[in-house]
Short mmCIF file of C-alpha atoms and ligand atoms in Angstrom, two decimals:
data_model
loop_
_atom_site.label_atom_id
_atom_site.label_comp_id
_atom_site.label_asym_id
_atom_site.label_seq_id
_atom_site.Cartn_x
_atom_site.Cartn_y
_atom_site.Cartn_z
CA MET A 1 -26.08 163.82 143.92
CA LEU A 2 -27.75 163.02 140.60
CA ALA A 3 -30.89 160.89 140.49
CA GLU A 4 -29.96 157.28 139.80
CA LYS A 5 -31.60 157.10 136.38
CA GLY A 6 -30.11 160.41 135.24
CA ASN A 7 -26.75 158.98 136.13
CA THR A 8 -26.90 156.08 133.70
CA PHE A 9 -25.98 156.04 130.03
CA PHE A 10 -26.29 153.71 127.07
CA ILE A 11 -24.29 153.96 123.83
CA HIS A 12 -25.47 152.65 120.45
CA THR A 13 -22.47 152.24 118.15
CA PHE A 14 -22.74 152.35 114.37
CA GLY A 15 -20.00 151.76 111.80
CA CYS A 16 -16.41 150.60 111.87
CA GLN A 17 -14.20 149.02 114.53
CA MET A 18 -12.72 152.46 115.22
CA ASN A 19 -16.17 153.67 116.25
CA HIS A 20 -16.55 150.68 118.56
CA ALA A 21 -13.19 151.53 120.14
CA ASP A 22 -14.28 155.17 120.42
CA SER A 23 -17.46 154.15 122.25
CA GLY A 24 -15.17 152.48 124.81
CA ILE A 25 -13.35 155.82 125.20
CA ILE A 26 -16.62 157.76 125.62
CA SER A 27 -17.81 155.20 128.15
CA ALA A 28 -14.56 155.46 130.14
CA LEU A 29 -14.77 159.29 130.13
CA LEU A 30 -18.35 159.22 131.43
CA GLN A 31 -17.54 156.59 134.07
CA GLU A 32 -14.62 158.72 135.31
CA GLU A 33 -17.20 161.41 136.10
CA GLY A 34 -19.42 159.01 138.05
CA TYR A 35 -21.87 157.98 135.32
CA VAL A 36 -22.84 154.32 135.14
CA GLN A 37 -23.08 152.30 131.93
CA ALA A 38 -26.56 150.72 131.61
CA GLU A 39 -27.02 147.19 130.31
CA GLN A 40 -29.73 148.32 127.92
CA GLU A 41 -31.18 151.54 126.53
CA ARG A 42 -34.50 151.16 128.34
CA GLY A 43 -34.29 153.05 131.60
CA ALA A 44 -31.00 154.86 130.84
CA GLY A 45 -31.01 158.61 131.52
CA ILE A 46 -28.58 159.43 128.71
CA VAL A 47 -28.73 157.80 125.28
CA LEU A 48 -25.75 158.34 123.01
CA LEU A 49 -25.50 157.42 119.35
CA ASN A 50 -21.90 157.06 118.16
CA THR A 51 -22.31 157.43 114.44
CA CYS A 52 -20.83 156.70 111.02
CA ALA A 53 -21.23 158.95 107.96
CA VAL A 54 -19.37 156.85 105.42
CA ARG A 55 -22.45 155.79 103.43
CA GLU A 56 -25.93 157.23 103.18
CA ASN A 57 -27.59 154.05 104.53
CA ALA A 58 -25.54 154.31 107.74
CA VAL A 59 -26.91 157.85 108.13
CA GLU A 60 -30.47 156.65 107.50
CA ARG A 61 -30.19 154.08 110.30
CA VAL A 62 -29.25 156.84 112.73
CA GLU A 63 -32.17 158.96 111.47
CA HIS A 64 -34.57 156.14 112.38
CA PHE A 65 -33.12 155.96 115.87
CA LEU A 66 -33.49 159.70 116.28
CA GLN A 67 -37.14 159.61 115.20
CA ARG A 68 -37.86 156.89 117.73
CA LEU A 69 -35.99 158.76 120.47
CA GLN A 70 -38.06 161.86 119.73
CA GLY A 71 -41.21 159.93 120.73
CA GLN A 72 -39.43 158.51 123.76
CA LYS A 73 -38.40 161.97 124.97
CA LYS A 74 -42.06 162.97 125.09
CA ARG A 75 -42.82 160.03 127.36
CA GLU A 76 -39.65 160.20 129.49
CA LYS A 77 -39.03 163.63 130.95
CA GLY A 78 -35.35 164.44 131.44
CA LEU A 79 -34.03 161.90 128.90
CA ILE A 80 -30.84 163.29 127.33
CA VAL A 81 -29.92 162.36 123.74
CA GLY A 82 -26.41 162.95 122.40
CA VAL A 83 -25.00 162.23 118.95
CA ALA A 84 -21.27 161.65 118.66
CA GLY A 85 -18.77 160.70 115.94
CA CYS A 86 -18.75 161.28 112.22
CA ILE A 87 -22.34 162.39 111.43
CA PRO A 88 -22.34 165.47 113.68
CA GLN A 89 -18.84 166.39 112.52
CA TYR A 90 -20.12 166.22 108.95
CA ARG A 91 -23.58 167.76 109.31
CA ARG A 92 -22.79 170.09 112.23
CA GLU A 93 -25.46 172.32 113.88
CA GLU A 94 -27.92 171.62 111.04
CA MET A 95 -28.59 168.37 112.97
CA PHE A 96 -30.44 170.29 115.71
CA LEU A 97 -32.90 171.65 113.15
CA ARG A 98 -33.55 168.32 111.48
CA TYR A 99 -33.73 166.15 114.59
CA PRO A 100 -35.33 167.86 117.59
CA ALA A 101 -34.51 164.86 119.83
CA ILE A 102 -30.83 165.85 119.96
CA ASP A 103 -29.53 167.67 123.04
CA PHE A 104 -25.84 167.69 122.23
CA LEU A 105 -23.35 166.93 119.47
CA ALA A 106 -19.72 165.85 119.83
CA GLY A 107 -17.20 165.08 117.07
CA PRO A 108 -14.42 162.47 116.99
CA ASP A 109 -11.92 164.95 118.51
CA THR A 110 -14.16 166.25 121.33
CA TYR A 111 -15.24 163.18 123.29
CA ARG A 112 -13.51 164.61 126.37
CA THR A 113 -16.16 167.34 126.47
CA ILE A 114 -19.10 164.89 126.65
CA PRO A 115 -19.44 164.78 130.48
CA SER A 116 -19.53 168.57 130.63
CA LEU A 117 -21.97 168.73 127.69
CA VAL A 118 -24.31 166.46 129.67
CA GLU A 119 -24.03 168.76 132.70
CA GLN A 120 -24.70 171.87 130.62
CA VAL A 121 -27.68 170.28 128.84
CA ARG A 122 -29.16 169.52 132.27
CA ARG A 123 -29.05 173.24 133.01
CA GLY A 124 -30.92 173.91 129.75
CA GLY A 125 -30.23 174.36 126.04
CA LYS A 126 -28.64 172.44 123.22
CA LEU A 127 -24.90 172.31 122.68
CA ALA A 128 -22.39 171.36 119.99
CA SER A 129 -18.69 170.62 120.49
CA LEU A 130 -17.25 170.02 117.05
CA GLU A 131 -13.75 171.49 116.90
CA PHE A 132 -10.98 169.51 115.22
CA ASN A 133 -7.99 168.86 117.44
CA PRO A 134 -5.11 167.36 115.44
CA GLU A 135 -3.28 166.59 118.70
CA GLU A 136 -6.05 164.48 120.23
CA THR A 137 -5.21 160.77 120.49
CA TYR A 138 -7.05 160.08 123.78
CA GLN A 139 -3.74 158.97 125.21
CA GLY A 140 -4.01 157.84 128.82
CA ILE A 141 -7.68 156.87 128.63
CA GLU A 142 -8.28 153.18 129.12
CA PRO A 143 -11.36 152.38 126.99
CA ALA A 144 -14.19 150.40 128.58
CA ARG A 145 -14.28 147.02 126.82
CA ASP A 146 -17.01 144.43 126.30
CA GLY A 147 -15.21 141.14 125.78
CA VAL A 148 -12.52 139.47 127.85
CA THR A 149 -10.63 137.71 125.05
CA SER A 150 -10.17 140.22 122.29
CA ALA A 151 -9.52 144.00 122.46
CA PHE A 152 -9.10 146.88 120.03
CA VAL A 153 -6.10 149.17 120.50
CA PRO A 154 -6.31 152.43 118.50
CA VAL A 155 -2.78 153.41 117.38
CA MET A 156 -3.52 156.26 115.01
CA ARG A 157 -6.52 158.42 114.09
CA GLY A 158 -7.53 160.46 111.06
CA CYS A 159 -6.61 160.12 107.40
CA ASN A 160 -4.46 162.29 105.12
CA ASN A 161 -5.50 160.46 101.95
CA ARG A 162 -8.06 161.99 99.66
CA CYS A 163 -10.00 159.09 98.16
CA ALA A 164 -12.56 160.91 96.05
CA TYR A 165 -15.64 159.16 97.50
CA CYS A 166 -14.68 159.24 101.16
CA VAL A 167 -15.91 161.47 103.92
CA VAL A 168 -13.48 160.24 106.58
CA PRO A 169 -10.81 162.95 106.08
CA PHE A 170 -13.60 165.52 106.62
CA THR A 171 -14.99 163.88 109.74
CA ARG A 172 -11.89 162.54 111.46
CA GLY A 173 -9.34 165.13 110.39
CA ARG A 174 -5.57 164.80 109.95
CA GLU A 175 -3.54 161.75 110.87
CA ARG A 176 -1.97 161.56 114.31
CA SER A 177 -0.38 158.62 116.13
CA GLN A 178 -0.17 157.37 119.69
CA PRO A 179 3.39 157.42 121.04
CA PHE A 180 5.12 154.04 120.63
CA ASN A 181 5.60 153.58 124.40
CA ALA A 182 1.96 154.41 125.11
CA VAL A 183 0.82 151.65 122.75
CA LEU A 184 3.20 149.15 124.36
CA LEU A 185 1.94 150.12 127.81
CA ASP A 186 -1.72 149.71 126.74
CA VAL A 187 -0.94 146.30 125.29
CA GLN A 188 0.91 145.17 128.42
CA LYS A 189 -2.06 146.18 130.56
CA LEU A 190 -4.36 144.14 128.33
CA VAL A 191 -2.09 141.12 128.65
CA ALA A 192 -2.10 141.52 132.45
CA SER A 193 -5.92 141.63 132.38
CA GLY A 194 -6.02 138.29 130.54
CA TYR A 195 -6.71 139.39 126.96
CA ARG A 196 -5.45 136.89 124.38
CA GLU A 197 -5.92 138.85 121.16
CA ILE A 198 -5.55 142.48 120.17
CA THR A 199 -6.33 144.37 116.99
CA LEU A 200 -4.24 147.49 116.35
CA LEU A 201 -6.59 150.03 114.80
CA GLY A 202 -6.29 153.07 112.59
CA GLN A 203 -8.00 154.54 109.53
CA ASN A 204 -4.73 153.89 107.77
CA VAL A 205 -2.36 151.99 110.09
CA ASN A 206 0.51 152.09 107.61
CA SER A 207 0.75 155.82 108.21
CA TYR A 208 1.53 155.15 111.89
CA CYS A 209 4.50 157.28 112.89
CA ASP A 210 6.05 158.06 116.26
CA VAL A 211 7.86 161.13 114.98
CA GLU A 212 9.94 161.74 118.09
CA ASN A 213 11.43 158.25 118.15
CA GLY A 214 11.25 157.48 114.44
CA TYR A 215 9.12 154.32 114.66
CA ASP A 216 6.89 153.29 111.78
CA PHE A 217 4.10 150.69 111.71
CA PRO A 218 6.26 147.59 111.01
CA ALA A 219 8.47 148.61 113.98
CA LEU A 220 5.42 149.02 116.22
CA LEU A 221 3.89 145.71 115.13
CA ASP A 222 7.19 143.90 115.64
CA ALA A 223 7.67 145.40 119.12
CA VAL A 224 4.10 144.60 120.22
CA SER A 225 4.53 141.06 118.96
CA ARG A 226 7.85 140.54 120.76
CA GLU A 227 6.99 142.19 124.05
CA ALA A 228 3.43 140.99 124.58
CA PRO A 229 2.82 137.28 125.12
CA LEU A 230 -0.45 137.44 123.20
CA ALA A 231 -1.92 134.53 121.30
CA ARG A 232 -2.87 136.74 118.39
CA ILE A 233 -2.22 140.18 116.98
CA ARG A 234 -4.25 141.67 114.15
CA PHE A 235 -4.40 145.12 112.61
CA THR A 236 -6.63 147.10 110.30
CA THR A 237 -6.93 149.00 107.94
CA SER A 238 -4.07 149.06 105.45
CA HIS A 239 -4.00 151.09 102.27
CA PRO A 240 -2.62 148.90 99.43
CA LYS A 241 -0.32 151.67 98.22
CA ASP A 242 1.43 151.75 101.61
CA ILE A 243 1.89 147.99 102.20
CA SER A 244 5.63 147.40 102.31
CA GLU A 245 7.66 144.22 102.08
CA SER A 246 9.06 144.99 105.51
CA LEU A 247 5.53 144.90 106.98
CA VAL A 248 4.73 141.65 105.19
CA ARG A 249 7.97 140.07 106.45
CA THR A 250 7.14 141.15 110.01
CA ILE A 251 3.80 139.33 109.70
CA ALA A 252 5.48 136.24 108.25
CA PHE A 253 8.27 136.02 110.85
CA ARG A 254 6.36 136.71 114.04
CA PRO A 255 4.27 133.67 115.01
CA ASN A 256 1.65 135.58 117.00
CA ILE A 257 0.79 138.03 114.20
CA CYS A 258 -2.15 136.56 112.27
CA ASN A 259 -1.45 135.65 108.68
CA ALA A 260 -4.32 137.81 107.52
CA LEU A 261 -4.51 141.12 105.69
CA HIS A 262 -7.44 143.38 104.96
CA LEU A 263 -6.53 145.25 101.80
CA PRO A 264 -9.37 147.38 100.40
CA VAL A 265 -9.18 147.49 96.61
CA GLN A 266 -12.44 149.43 95.91
CA SER A 267 -12.45 148.61 92.17
CA GLY A 268 -10.86 146.15 89.73
CA SER A 269 -10.41 148.83 87.06
CA SER A 270 -7.35 151.12 86.94
CA ARG A 271 -9.45 153.79 85.24
CA VAL A 272 -11.89 153.82 88.16
CA LEU A 273 -9.05 153.63 90.73
CA ASP A 274 -7.57 156.72 89.12
CA ARG A 275 -10.91 158.57 89.36
CA MET A 276 -11.14 157.45 92.96
CA ASN A 277 -7.66 158.90 93.56
CA ARG A 278 -6.46 155.67 95.15
CA GLY A 279 -2.83 156.21 94.15
CA HIS A 280 -2.23 152.82 92.50
CA THR A 281 -3.27 150.80 89.46
CA ILE A 282 -4.84 147.35 89.49
CA GLU A 283 -1.56 145.86 88.22
CA GLU A 284 0.27 147.39 91.20
CA TYR A 285 -2.39 145.95 93.50
CA LEU A 286 -1.98 142.48 91.97
CA ASP A 287 1.82 142.76 92.29
CA LYS A 288 1.37 143.48 96.01
CA ILE A 289 -0.94 140.47 96.36
CA ALA A 290 1.66 138.28 94.61
CA MET A 291 4.41 139.60 96.89
CA ILE A 292 2.26 138.99 99.99
CA ARG A 293 1.36 135.45 98.92
CA SER A 294 4.98 134.60 98.16
CA VAL A 295 6.16 135.80 101.59
CA ILE A 296 3.12 134.43 103.55
CA PRO A 297 1.81 131.30 101.80
CA GLY A 298 -1.81 130.63 102.78
CA VAL A 299 -2.40 134.22 103.95
CA ALA A 300 -6.09 135.10 104.38
CA LEU A 301 -6.96 138.15 102.31
CA SER A 302 -10.06 140.30 102.56
CA THR A 303 -11.09 143.49 100.82
CA ASP A 304 -13.63 146.31 100.39
CA ILE A 305 -15.20 146.98 97.01
CA ILE A 306 -17.55 149.66 95.70
CA ALA A 307 -19.97 149.07 92.81
CA GLY A 308 -21.15 151.88 90.57
CA PHE A 309 -18.66 154.67 91.29
CA CYS A 310 -18.95 157.78 89.08
CA GLY A 311 -18.31 156.96 85.42
CA GLU A 312 -18.07 153.19 86.03
CA GLN A 313 -18.77 151.37 82.74
CA GLU A 314 -19.88 147.76 82.29
CA GLU A 315 -16.27 146.80 81.43
CA ASP A 316 -14.99 148.40 84.66
CA HIS A 317 -17.57 146.40 86.59
CA GLN A 318 -16.44 143.26 84.74
CA ALA A 319 -12.87 144.10 85.80
CA SER A 320 -14.03 144.12 89.45
CA LEU A 321 -15.64 140.69 88.98
CA ASP A 322 -12.45 139.43 87.28
CA LEU A 323 -10.36 140.71 90.15
CA LEU A 324 -12.49 138.81 92.69
CA SER A 325 -12.14 135.62 90.64
CA ARG A 326 -8.41 136.12 90.28
CA VAL A 327 -7.53 136.93 93.88
CA ARG A 328 -10.17 134.73 95.56
CA PHE A 329 -10.42 136.78 98.73
CA ASP A 330 -11.56 134.97 101.85
CA SER A 331 -14.20 137.64 102.34
CA ALA A 332 -15.18 141.10 101.20
CA TYR A 333 -17.21 144.09 102.40
CA MET A 334 -19.22 145.14 99.39
CA PHE A 335 -21.11 148.41 98.87
CA PHE A 336 -22.75 150.42 96.15
CA TYR A 337 -21.45 153.94 95.74
CA SER A 338 -23.27 156.54 97.74
CA THR A 339 -22.41 160.15 97.02
CA ARG A 340 -21.23 162.11 100.05
CA PRO A 341 -21.68 165.89 99.81
CA GLY A 342 -18.41 167.78 100.19
CA THR A 343 -16.16 165.00 98.91
CA PHE A 344 -14.10 165.44 95.75
CA ALA A 345 -16.37 163.04 93.83
CA ALA A 346 -19.55 164.81 94.91
CA GLU A 347 -18.14 168.19 93.97
CA THR A 348 -16.51 167.31 90.64
CA LEU A 349 -17.78 164.00 89.21
CA ALA A 350 -21.27 163.10 88.01
CA ASP A 351 -22.98 160.34 90.02
CA ASP A 352 -24.04 158.91 86.68
CA VAL A 353 -24.58 155.20 87.30
CA GLN A 354 -28.31 154.62 87.74
CA GLU A 355 -29.34 153.30 91.13
CA SER A 356 -30.82 150.13 89.59
CA VAL A 357 -27.53 149.50 87.75
CA LYS A 358 -25.47 150.08 90.91
CA LYS A 359 -27.64 147.60 92.78
CA ARG A 360 -27.50 145.01 90.01
CA ARG A 361 -23.70 145.30 89.82
CA LEU A 362 -23.42 145.07 93.59
CA GLN A 363 -25.59 141.93 93.60
CA GLU A 364 -23.35 140.33 90.96
CA ILE A 365 -20.31 141.14 93.09
CA ILE A 366 -21.96 139.72 96.22
CA ASP A 367 -23.09 136.55 94.43
CA LEU A 368 -19.63 135.91 93.04
CA GLN A 369 -17.85 136.59 96.33
CA ASN A 370 -20.31 134.40 98.27
CA HIS A 371 -19.65 131.61 95.81
CA ILE A 372 -15.87 132.00 96.22
CA SER A 373 -16.10 132.20 100.04
CA ALA A 374 -18.31 129.08 100.08
CA GLU A 375 -15.79 127.19 97.92
CA LEU A 376 -12.93 128.21 100.22
CA PHE A 377 -15.00 127.12 103.23
CA GLN A 378 -15.71 123.74 101.60
CA GLU A 379 -11.98 123.29 100.93
CA ALA A 380 -11.37 123.71 104.67
CA ILE A 381 -13.40 120.57 105.51
CA GLY A 382 -11.08 117.85 106.78
CA THR A 383 -8.26 120.24 107.73
CA VAL A 384 -7.14 121.00 111.29
CA VAL A 385 -7.08 124.70 112.16
CA GLU A 386 -5.97 126.70 115.18
CA VAL A 387 -8.93 128.43 116.83
CA LEU A 388 -9.06 131.06 119.57
CA ALA A 389 -12.25 130.36 121.55
CA GLU A 390 -14.25 133.57 122.04
CA THR A 391 -17.79 133.01 123.32
CA GLU A 392 -20.53 130.48 123.82
CA SER A 393 -22.19 129.62 120.53
CA ARG A 394 -25.54 131.36 119.96
CA ARG A 395 -27.23 128.05 119.19
CA SER A 396 -26.13 125.88 122.10
CA SER A 397 -24.29 126.18 125.41
CA ALA A 398 -22.62 122.85 124.57
CA GLN A 399 -20.65 124.63 121.84
CA LEU A 400 -18.17 127.49 121.68
CA MET A 401 -17.53 129.97 118.87
CA GLY A 402 -14.01 131.00 117.97
CA ARG A 403 -12.00 132.27 115.02
CA THR A 404 -9.16 131.03 112.89
CA ALA A 405 -6.12 133.25 112.31
CA GLY A 406 -7.76 134.08 108.96
CA ASN A 407 -10.81 135.36 110.88
CA ARG A 408 -13.21 132.56 109.92
CA ALA A 409 -15.86 131.80 112.52
CA VAL A 410 -15.71 128.21 113.82
CA VAL A 411 -18.36 126.57 116.04
CA PHE A 412 -17.11 123.49 117.90
CA ASP A 413 -18.01 121.15 120.75
CA ARG A 414 -17.23 122.82 124.03
CA GLU A 415 -15.82 119.78 125.90
CA LEU A 416 -13.67 121.33 128.65
CA TYR A 417 -12.56 124.39 126.70
CA GLN A 418 -13.14 127.97 127.84
CA PRO A 419 -13.26 131.32 126.00
CA GLY A 420 -9.63 132.47 125.68
CA ASP A 421 -8.27 128.96 124.97
CA LEU A 422 -6.24 128.40 121.82
CA LEU A 423 -6.93 124.93 120.43
CA GLN A 424 -6.79 122.77 117.32
CA VAL A 425 -10.12 121.99 115.67
CA ARG A 426 -10.80 119.46 112.91
CA ILE A 427 -13.27 121.01 110.47
CA THR A 428 -16.19 118.71 109.74
CA GLY A 429 -18.69 121.01 108.04
CA ALA A 430 -19.28 124.44 106.57
CA THR A 431 -22.21 126.79 106.03
CA SER A 432 -21.81 129.96 103.99
CA ALA A 433 -20.39 131.95 106.92
CA THR A 434 -19.35 129.46 109.59
CA LEU A 435 -17.17 126.38 109.87
CA THR A 436 -18.10 123.61 112.30
CA GLY A 437 -15.75 121.13 113.87
CA LYS A 438 -14.46 119.06 116.78
CA PRO A 439 -11.48 119.78 119.01
CA VAL A 440 -8.41 117.65 118.37
CA PRO A 441 -6.80 116.58 121.65
N1 5AD B 501 -19.91 154.92 99.01
C1 5AD B 501 -19.81 153.59 99.13
N2 5AD B 501 -18.86 152.99 99.88
C2 5AD B 501 -17.97 153.79 100.52
N3 5AD B 501 -16.92 153.49 101.30
C3 5AD B 501 -16.36 154.66 101.71
N4 5AD B 501 -17.01 155.70 101.18
C4 5AD B 501 -18.02 155.18 100.43
C5 5AD B 501 -19.04 155.76 99.62
N5 5AD B 501 -19.15 157.08 99.49
C6 5AD B 501 -16.50 152.12 101.63
C7 5AD B 501 -15.09 151.84 101.12
C8 5AD B 501 -14.28 151.84 102.39
C9 5AD B 501 -15.28 151.32 103.39
C10 5AD B 501 -14.95 151.61 104.81
O1 5AD B 501 -16.48 151.96 103.03
O2 5AD B 501 -15.08 150.57 100.52
O3 5AD B 501 -13.12 151.03 102.31
FE1 SF4 B 502 -11.31 157.07 103.31
FE2 SF4 B 502 -9.31 156.54 101.58
FE3 SF4 B 502 -8.75 157.46 104.07
FE4 SF4 B 502 -9.68 154.96 103.76
S1 SF4 B 502 -7.71 155.76 102.96
S2 SF4 B 502 -10.37 156.49 105.29
S3 SF4 B 502 -11.09 155.18 102.04
S4 SF4 B 502 -9.84 158.60 102.45
#
């Protein structure tokens, strides 16, 4: 029998929702082998970092953790440190040389090996398990989940696109999908456990394909929506080039699919989109937005945008600002370009926008988007919106926090409501990121 402390693990998760879902898979795999998830890192015998390599600053955050853990290992004999996910898949065994704290490495396709890596590390040595396995979907593993209201359901993994800046195809490998029936079964189990909202996840959900039965993503979304009495269904991420009218109609016709779409644009300039190898022009993107808004009036749109990609001129940057003003997204994830060794851009294009210029352009993008989001939030004051209550508000136990279908955070008086309740809230105020309101009986 293992010592109690050695038997406990804690996972720090960095990066996207897919990584958060993956941490649930890793946790379930360790628990199956008798390990116990600790409430906090302090005192855990195994510390795992589930990492993201998409931008350099995400990598730097992990580096800081590893430096701290190096000191901790000197004080705590027997502490095991593992690094999982995209960084080890990208940097491979070189990680052991740079960060002596690490005992083992596991990539996105080798989480099943983590319990045995822990056992082998205990016997001595450092180990890496970094093979790609294009068949691996982690089917049959029920991820450990934090919340009780909302759950992620991975439906596909990997990405076959080749966006010039992006490391994901190199870290997560080729696309593969969960069988249609397996997804339906997972969703039904979540409904039986009381979950009210699910988010179907994939690097590129529109590529979902159950080859044997011929189901695509609109068919999956429609089936989940019909068969599961869930309050809300969301999904992410969609590539704009793959958004079809049939998908948009499915969202419009099914009442429990949120009228919200995350549609990363990356740049407002067709010239830059072409260099990025995105597979569409800005006019085609705007046509898709027009189609979506005509089929789903009031749809909440969000996006990702990169400032300062290779060769970006001032007029390209202006085109990105114009796009934001034109579309008026509800929200955006905004980044400056960070070159990723091994990608097409890093190998073939000059990273020629000065860092200070990248940062200035990014700040202009952020300022504009914040202004637009604040205006949209102000416009919501006085309206009545449907909110799914999620948790107690951080400020006061007399208030709950929930979200609108468009994913806006709303803080409202608790009254007799509980997390998991779907209710109508009259919006009475707005800060830059949160709406406040009162339940309408
Ligand atoms: N530099 C900056 N942002 C990036 N993204 C992906 N790769 C990079 C990079 N090299 C952003 C894109 C993507 C989001 C997940 O991260 O906007 O949609
Ligand atoms: Fe990266 Fe493009 Fe794939 Fe998204 S679609 S994961 S940005 S390569």
